[in-house]
Amino acid sequence: MSSTGPPSLNRRPIRCPILGMTSPAFGLEEPQACDFAEEMSTTTRLPEDTRQGIVPRLSESEQVKDEQLTFSSVECVICMGDVPAAKASKLKCGHSMCRPCLERIFKLSITDPQHMPPRCCSQDHIPLKHVDTLFDPSFKKTWNRKFAEFSTKNRIYCPSRKCGEWIKPANIRREDGRKIARCGRCKTKVCCTCNGRWHGAGPCPSDPETVDLLAQAKEEGWKRCYKCRALVELKEGCNHMTW
């Protein structure tokens, strides 16, 4: 009598909810596999009292950190006062600055170019994130405009007594070899050489230094470049100029 092996079982892959894998569930038949999965879920579940005790412990830990932040104090580098750490900003240089002092130096920066942008003890400016909640949108708009103004080299302002507006670099163009600015508020044309009202292609009449320089240029035989209007002196060669 020939021996035969155990009959083959048609096992369907069972997705085990605990292990997260699809397999013939440790070689168990489907009814047994479901019982096994349920048993695993029961035996690995934490006791009810243990699970309830975890949340209070985490909350107590977070509460301690909040209390430490609230009651710990730092010294403001400007007013030298002790302020709660939660009401001060820690700067990149390591110093701390209270909110009232932050407000003061940012308000000062829009009136004094020497304080724009606000800094502490290094060349790094104070990040705007530290004052984002201290000012309204109107002040932020003014500050951004003043930052652009004070960051511009060789600033030009409208010479009109009733205006005095800062002229943005985008409103400066070259005309007849000279730079001309136009006030964005009153539309006055300004000479970028003497910062006075536009007087045409001739020399600046109200600038004594320019007048003296042109007089010396006439004595020395210097000539103006007809493109950039700079004074040039012939060293050798012909009178033809290239650029």
mmCIF file of C-alpha atoms in Angstrom:
data_model
loop_
_atom_site.group_PDB
_atom_site.id
_atom_site.type_symbol
_atom_site.label_atom_id
_atom_site.label_comp_id
_atom_site.label_asym_id
_atom_site.label_seq_id
_atom_site.Cartn_x
_atom_site.Cartn_y
_atom_site.Cartn_z
ATOM 1 C CA MET A 1 0.000 0.000 0.000
ATOM 2 C CA SER A 2 1.534 3.166 -1.175
ATOM 3 C CA SER A 3 1.694 6.030 1.265
ATOM 4 C CA THR A 4 0.400 9.406 0.251
ATOM 5 C CA GLY A 5 1.155 12.779 1.761
ATOM 6 C CA PRO A 6 -1.386 14.942 3.464
ATOM 7 C CA PRO A 7 -3.960 16.421 1.146
ATOM 8 C CA SER A 8 -2.990 19.818 -0.220
ATOM 9 C CA LEU A 9 -4.860 22.692 1.323
ATOM 10 C CA ASN A 10 -6.173 25.571 -0.711
ATOM 11 C CA ARG A 11 -4.987 28.355 1.577
ATOM 12 C CA ARG A 12 -6.050 31.853 0.699
ATOM 13 C CA PRO A 13 -3.662 34.684 1.563
ATOM 14 C CA ILE A 14 -4.884 36.400 4.702
ATOM 15 C CA ARG A 15 -3.962 40.041 5.427
ATOM 16 C CA CYS A 16 -3.020 40.072 9.066
ATOM 17 C CA PRO A 17 -4.219 43.295 10.702
ATOM 18 C CA ILE A 18 -1.401 43.238 13.275
ATOM 19 C CA LEU A 19 1.686 42.491 11.201
ATOM 20 C CA GLY A 20 0.600 44.329 8.091
ATOM 21 C CA MET A 21 1.605 41.574 5.629
ATOM 22 C CA THR A 22 -0.158 39.186 3.252
ATOM 23 C CA SER A 23 0.723 35.500 3.788
ATOM 24 C CA PRO A 24 -0.872 32.140 4.597
ATOM 25 C CA ALA A 25 -0.902 33.440 8.215
ATOM 26 C CA PHE A 26 1.754 31.236 9.758
ATOM 27 C CA GLY A 27 0.349 28.174 7.928
ATOM 28 C CA LEU A 28 -3.018 28.322 9.654
ATOM 29 C CA GLU A 29 -6.297 27.746 7.949
ATOM 30 C CA GLU A 30 -8.515 30.800 7.450
ATOM 31 C CA PRO A 31 -10.743 30.274 10.534
ATOM 32 C CA GLN A 32 -7.693 29.590 12.685
ATOM 33 C CA ALA A 33 -5.835 32.559 11.208
ATOM 34 C CA CYS A 34 -8.629 34.937 12.138
ATOM 35 C CA ASP A 35 -8.646 33.561 15.694
ATOM 36 C CA PHE A 36 -4.860 33.970 15.850
ATOM 37 C CA ALA A 37 -5.005 37.575 14.626
ATOM 38 C CA GLU A 38 -7.672 38.388 17.190
ATOM 39 C CA GLU A 39 -5.605 36.793 19.938
ATOM 40 C CA MET A 40 -2.530 38.804 18.907
ATOM 41 C CA SER A 41 -4.555 41.989 18.984
ATOM 42 C CA THR A 42 -5.813 41.147 22.472
ATOM 43 C CA THR A 43 -2.483 40.086 23.968
ATOM 44 C CA THR A 44 -0.530 43.062 22.574
ATOM 45 C CA ARG A 45 -3.047 45.683 23.690
ATOM 46 C CA LEU A 46 -1.934 47.629 26.738
ATOM 47 C CA PRO A 47 -4.056 47.377 29.868
ATOM 48 C CA GLU A 48 -6.708 50.044 30.133
ATOM 49 C CA ASP A 49 -5.237 51.644 33.253
ATOM 50 C CA THR A 50 -1.766 51.732 31.676
ATOM 51 C CA ARG A 51 -3.013 53.431 28.505
ATOM 52 C CA GLN A 52 -4.886 56.049 30.507
ATOM 53 C CA GLY A 53 -1.799 56.808 32.576
ATOM 54 C CA ILE A 54 0.374 57.732 29.565
ATOM 55 C CA VAL A 55 -1.503 60.895 28.558
ATOM 56 C CA PRO A 56 -1.363 62.581 31.988
ATOM 57 C CA ARG A 57 2.390 61.972 32.212
ATOM 58 C CA LEU A 58 3.012 63.573 28.789
ATOM 59 C CA SER A 59 0.804 66.516 29.671
ATOM 60 C CA GLU A 60 2.647 67.058 32.946
ATOM 61 C CA SER A 61 5.987 67.062 31.094
ATOM 62 C CA GLU A 62 4.782 69.663 28.616
ATOM 63 C CA GLN A 63 3.312 71.713 31.417
ATOM 64 C CA VAL A 64 6.661 71.809 33.199
ATOM 65 C CA LYS A 65 8.344 73.102 30.049
ATOM 66 C CA ASP A 66 5.721 75.819 29.645
ATOM 67 C CA GLU A 67 6.119 76.866 33.263
ATOM 68 C CA GLN A 68 9.900 76.993 32.911
ATOM 69 C CA LEU A 69 9.579 79.196 29.833
ATOM 70 C CA THR A 70 7.046 81.445 31.565
ATOM 71 C CA PHE A 71 8.863 81.963 34.839
ATOM 72 C CA SER A 72 12.477 81.999 33.579
ATOM 73 C CA SER A 73 13.813 85.473 32.874
ATOM 74 C CA VAL A 74 16.470 86.934 30.590
ATOM 75 C CA GLU A 75 18.237 90.274 30.515
ATOM 76 C CA CYS A 76 17.386 92.660 27.691
ATOM 77 C CA VAL A 77 20.582 93.834 26.021
ATOM 78 C CA ILE A 78 19.175 97.375 25.518
ATOM 79 C CA CYS A 79 17.277 98.338 28.675
ATOM 80 C CA MET A 80 19.160 95.826 30.879
ATOM 81 C CA GLY A 81 15.870 94.826 32.483
ATOM 82 C CA ASP A 82 14.863 91.297 33.488
ATOM 83 C CA VAL A 83 11.953 90.119 31.352
ATOM 84 C CA PRO A 84 10.208 86.737 30.995
ATOM 85 C CA ALA A 85 11.903 84.613 28.372
ATOM 86 C CA ALA A 86 8.541 84.119 26.662
ATOM 87 C CA LYS A 87 8.291 87.909 26.098
ATOM 88 C CA ALA A 88 11.783 88.391 24.671
ATOM 89 C CA SER A 89 13.506 87.458 21.420
ATOM 90 C CA LYS A 90 16.733 85.490 21.372
ATOM 91 C CA LEU A 91 18.943 86.932 18.646
ATOM 92 C CA LYS A 92 21.566 85.185 16.547
ATOM 93 C CA CYS A 93 24.389 86.889 18.445
ATOM 94 C CA GLY A 94 23.173 85.329 21.691
ATOM 95 C CA HIS A 95 21.644 88.451 23.227
ATOM 96 C CA SER A 96 17.986 88.793 24.153
ATOM 97 C CA MET A 97 15.794 91.808 23.481
ATOM 98 C CA CYS A 98 12.414 92.624 25.010
ATOM 99 C CA ARG A 99 9.436 93.551 22.863
ATOM 100 C CA PRO A 100 9.258 97.274 23.830
ATOM 101 C CA CYS A 101 12.918 97.720 22.891
ATOM 102 C CA LEU A 102 12.361 95.902 19.609
ATOM 103 C CA GLU A 103 9.521 98.287 18.832
ATOM 104 C CA ARG A 104 11.657 101.329 19.630
ATOM 105 C CA ILE A 105 14.623 100.411 17.440
ATOM 106 C CA PHE A 106 12.407 99.476 14.482
ATOM 107 C CA LYS A 107 10.544 102.794 14.769
ATOM 108 C CA LEU A 108 13.885 104.586 14.986
ATOM 109 C CA SER A 109 15.148 102.815 11.867
ATOM 110 C CA ILE A 110 12.585 104.511 9.601
ATOM 111 C CA THR A 111 13.834 107.971 10.641
ATOM 112 C CA ASP A 112 17.600 107.361 10.880
ATOM 113 C CA PRO A 113 19.509 105.612 8.063
ATOM 114 C CA GLN A 114 22.262 104.717 10.550
ATOM 115 C CA HIS A 115 19.843 102.333 12.254
ATOM 116 C CA MET A 116 18.499 100.726 9.099
ATOM 117 C CA PRO A 117 18.228 97.813 9.189
ATOM 118 C CA PRO A 118 18.130 97.319 12.983
ATOM 119 C CA ARG A 119 21.047 95.332 14.383
ATOM 120 C CA CYS A 120 22.364 94.249 17.745
ATOM 121 C CA CYS A 121 26.138 93.833 18.167
ATOM 122 C CA SER A 122 26.992 92.303 14.782
ATOM 123 C CA GLN A 123 26.428 93.059 11.105
ATOM 124 C CA ASP A 124 23.509 90.633 11.003
ATOM 125 C CA HIS A 125 20.211 92.488 10.965
ATOM 126 C CA ILE A 126 17.453 91.477 13.347
ATOM 127 C CA PRO A 127 15.135 89.022 11.539
ATOM 128 C CA LEU A 128 11.699 90.458 10.827
ATOM 129 C CA LYS A 129 10.036 87.398 12.350
ATOM 130 C CA HIS A 130 10.772 88.842 15.795
ATOM 131 C CA VAL A 131 8.560 91.881 15.167
ATOM 132 C CA ASP A 132 5.943 90.466 12.802
ATOM 133 C CA THR A 133 3.234 90.566 15.475
ATOM 134 C CA LEU A 134 4.299 93.916 16.971
ATOM 135 C CA PHE A 135 3.278 96.196 14.084
ATOM 136 C CA ASP A 136 0.230 96.760 11.934
ATOM 137 C CA PRO A 137 0.234 96.480 8.108
ATOM 138 C CA SER A 138 0.567 100.258 7.723
ATOM 139 C CA PHE A 139 3.855 100.393 9.625
ATOM 140 C CA LYS A 140 5.165 97.329 7.787
ATOM 141 C CA LYS A 141 4.499 99.057 4.471
ATOM 142 C CA THR A 142 6.307 102.197 5.633
ATOM 143 C CA TRP A 143 9.236 100.181 6.957
ATOM 144 C CA ASN A 144 9.644 98.271 3.685
ATOM 145 C CA ARG A 145 9.653 101.531 1.717
ATOM 146 C CA LYS A 146 12.229 103.121 4.035
ATOM 147 C CA PHE A 147 14.383 100.004 3.893
ATOM 148 C CA ALA A 148 14.487 100.263 0.098
ATOM 149 C CA GLU A 149 15.246 103.998 0.339
ATOM 150 C CA PHE A 150 18.022 103.838 2.918
ATOM 151 C CA SER A 151 19.601 100.819 1.209
ATOM 152 C CA THR A 152 20.061 102.803 -2.030
ATOM 153 C CA LYS A 153 23.463 104.357 -2.607
ATOM 154 C CA ASN A 154 23.685 107.955 -3.906
ATOM 155 C CA ARG A 155 20.041 108.631 -3.138
ATOM 156 C CA ILE A 156 18.326 111.410 -5.060
ATOM 157 C CA TYR A 157 15.450 113.460 -3.666
ATOM 158 C CA CYS A 158 13.049 115.810 -5.361
ATOM 159 C CA PRO A 159 14.361 119.410 -5.045
ATOM 160 C CA SER A 160 10.855 120.877 -4.913
ATOM 161 C CA ARG A 161 10.238 122.528 -1.535
ATOM 162 C CA LYS A 162 6.696 121.167 -1.383
ATOM 163 C CA CYS A 163 7.765 117.615 -2.196
ATOM 164 C CA GLY A 164 11.187 116.241 -1.216
ATOM 165 C CA GLU A 165 10.177 112.711 -2.211
ATOM 166 C CA TRP A 166 12.846 110.030 -2.607
ATOM 167 C CA ILE A 167 13.242 109.137 -6.273
ATOM 168 C CA LYS A 168 13.498 105.415 -6.897
ATOM 169 C CA PRO A 169 16.323 104.152 -9.147
ATOM 170 C CA ALA A 170 13.687 102.853 -11.568
ATOM 171 C CA ASN A 171 12.752 106.508 -12.288
ATOM 172 C CA ILE A 172 16.273 107.446 -13.395
ATOM 173 C CA ARG A 173 17.253 107.336 -17.056
ATOM 174 C CA ARG A 174 20.012 108.637 -19.309
ATOM 175 C CA GLU A 175 19.271 111.459 -21.709
ATOM 176 C CA ASP A 176 21.783 113.277 -23.928
ATOM 177 C CA GLY A 177 24.592 111.545 -22.054
ATOM 178 C CA ARG A 178 23.391 112.665 -18.633
ATOM 179 C CA LYS A 179 21.330 111.019 -15.935
ATOM 180 C CA ILE A 180 17.887 112.481 -15.354
ATOM 181 C CA ALA A 181 15.516 111.527 -12.565
ATOM 182 C CA ARG A 182 11.776 112.118 -12.442
ATOM 183 C CA CYS A 183 9.940 112.467 -9.150
ATOM 184 C CA GLY A 184 7.250 109.841 -8.816
ATOM 185 C CA ARG A 185 5.009 112.204 -6.819
ATOM 186 C CA CYS A 186 5.168 115.633 -8.497
ATOM 187 C CA LYS A 187 6.867 114.572 -11.773
ATOM 188 C CA THR A 188 9.675 117.133 -11.411
ATOM 189 C CA LYS A 189 12.735 116.406 -13.585
ATOM 190 C CA VAL A 190 15.974 116.342 -11.596
ATOM 191 C CA CYS A 191 19.617 116.506 -12.630
ATOM 192 C CA CYS A 192 21.462 113.587 -11.069
ATOM 193 C CA THR A 193 24.739 115.520 -11.062
ATOM 194 C CA CYS A 194 23.740 118.478 -8.896
ATOM 195 C CA ASN A 195 20.437 117.107 -7.555
ATOM 196 C CA GLY A 196 18.738 120.319 -8.707
ATOM 197 C CA ARG A 197 15.962 120.883 -11.188
ATOM 198 C CA TRP A 198 16.780 119.756 -14.684
ATOM 199 C CA HIS A 199 18.624 122.546 -16.509
ATOM 200 C CA GLY A 200 19.314 120.967 -19.869
ATOM 201 C CA ALA A 201 22.565 119.612 -21.229
ATOM 202 C CA GLY A 202 24.627 122.564 -19.999
ATOM 203 C CA PRO A 203 26.753 122.671 -16.843
ATOM 204 C CA CYS A 204 25.077 122.666 -13.449
ATOM 205 C CA PRO A 205 24.577 126.391 -12.645
ATOM 206 C CA SER A 206 24.028 126.083 -8.910
ATOM 207 C CA ASP A 207 26.928 123.782 -8.109
ATOM 208 C CA PRO A 208 30.048 125.872 -7.292
ATOM 209 C CA GLU A 209 32.338 122.854 -7.334
ATOM 210 C CA THR A 210 31.194 121.968 -10.829
ATOM 211 C CA VAL A 211 31.720 125.554 -11.978
ATOM 212 C CA ASP A 212 35.278 125.561 -10.577
ATOM 213 C CA LEU A 213 36.045 122.213 -12.178
ATOM 214 C CA LEU A 214 34.842 123.379 -15.587
ATOM 215 C CA ALA A 215 36.973 126.517 -15.294
ATOM 216 C CA GLN A 216 40.043 124.383 -14.538
ATOM 217 C CA ALA A 217 39.145 122.046 -17.411
ATOM 218 C CA LYS A 218 39.118 125.021 -19.786
ATOM 219 C CA GLU A 219 42.565 126.100 -18.624
ATOM 220 C CA GLU A 220 43.980 122.569 -18.901
ATOM 221 C CA GLY A 221 42.356 121.842 -22.216
ATOM 222 C CA TRP A 222 40.252 118.961 -20.926
ATOM 223 C CA LYS A 223 37.245 117.937 -22.942
ATOM 224 C CA ARG A 224 33.931 116.305 -22.105
ATOM 225 C CA CYS A 225 33.042 112.898 -23.446
ATOM 226 C CA TYR A 226 30.007 113.535 -25.616
ATOM 227 C CA LYS A 227 28.377 110.322 -24.363
ATOM 228 C CA CYS A 228 28.938 110.204 -20.588
ATOM 229 C CA ARG A 229 29.947 113.881 -20.142
ATOM 230 C CA ALA A 230 33.030 112.898 -18.142
ATOM 231 C CA LEU A 231 36.111 115.109 -18.440
ATOM 232 C CA VAL A 232 38.988 113.519 -20.345
ATOM 233 C CA GLU A 233 42.561 114.588 -21.048
ATOM 234 C CA LEU A 234 44.342 113.806 -24.285
ATOM 235 C CA LYS A 235 47.639 112.025 -23.664
ATOM 236 C CA GLU A 236 48.564 110.921 -27.164
ATOM 237 C CA GLY A 237 46.997 110.091 -30.488
ATOM 238 C CA CYS A 238 44.164 111.827 -32.320
ATOM 239 C CA ASN A 239 41.095 113.513 -30.883
ATOM 240 C CA HIS A 240 38.840 110.535 -31.653
ATOM 241 C CA MET A 241 37.308 108.990 -28.518
ATOM 242 C CA THR A 242 35.977 105.455 -28.186
ATOM 243 C CA TRP A 243 34.240 103.698 -25.321
#
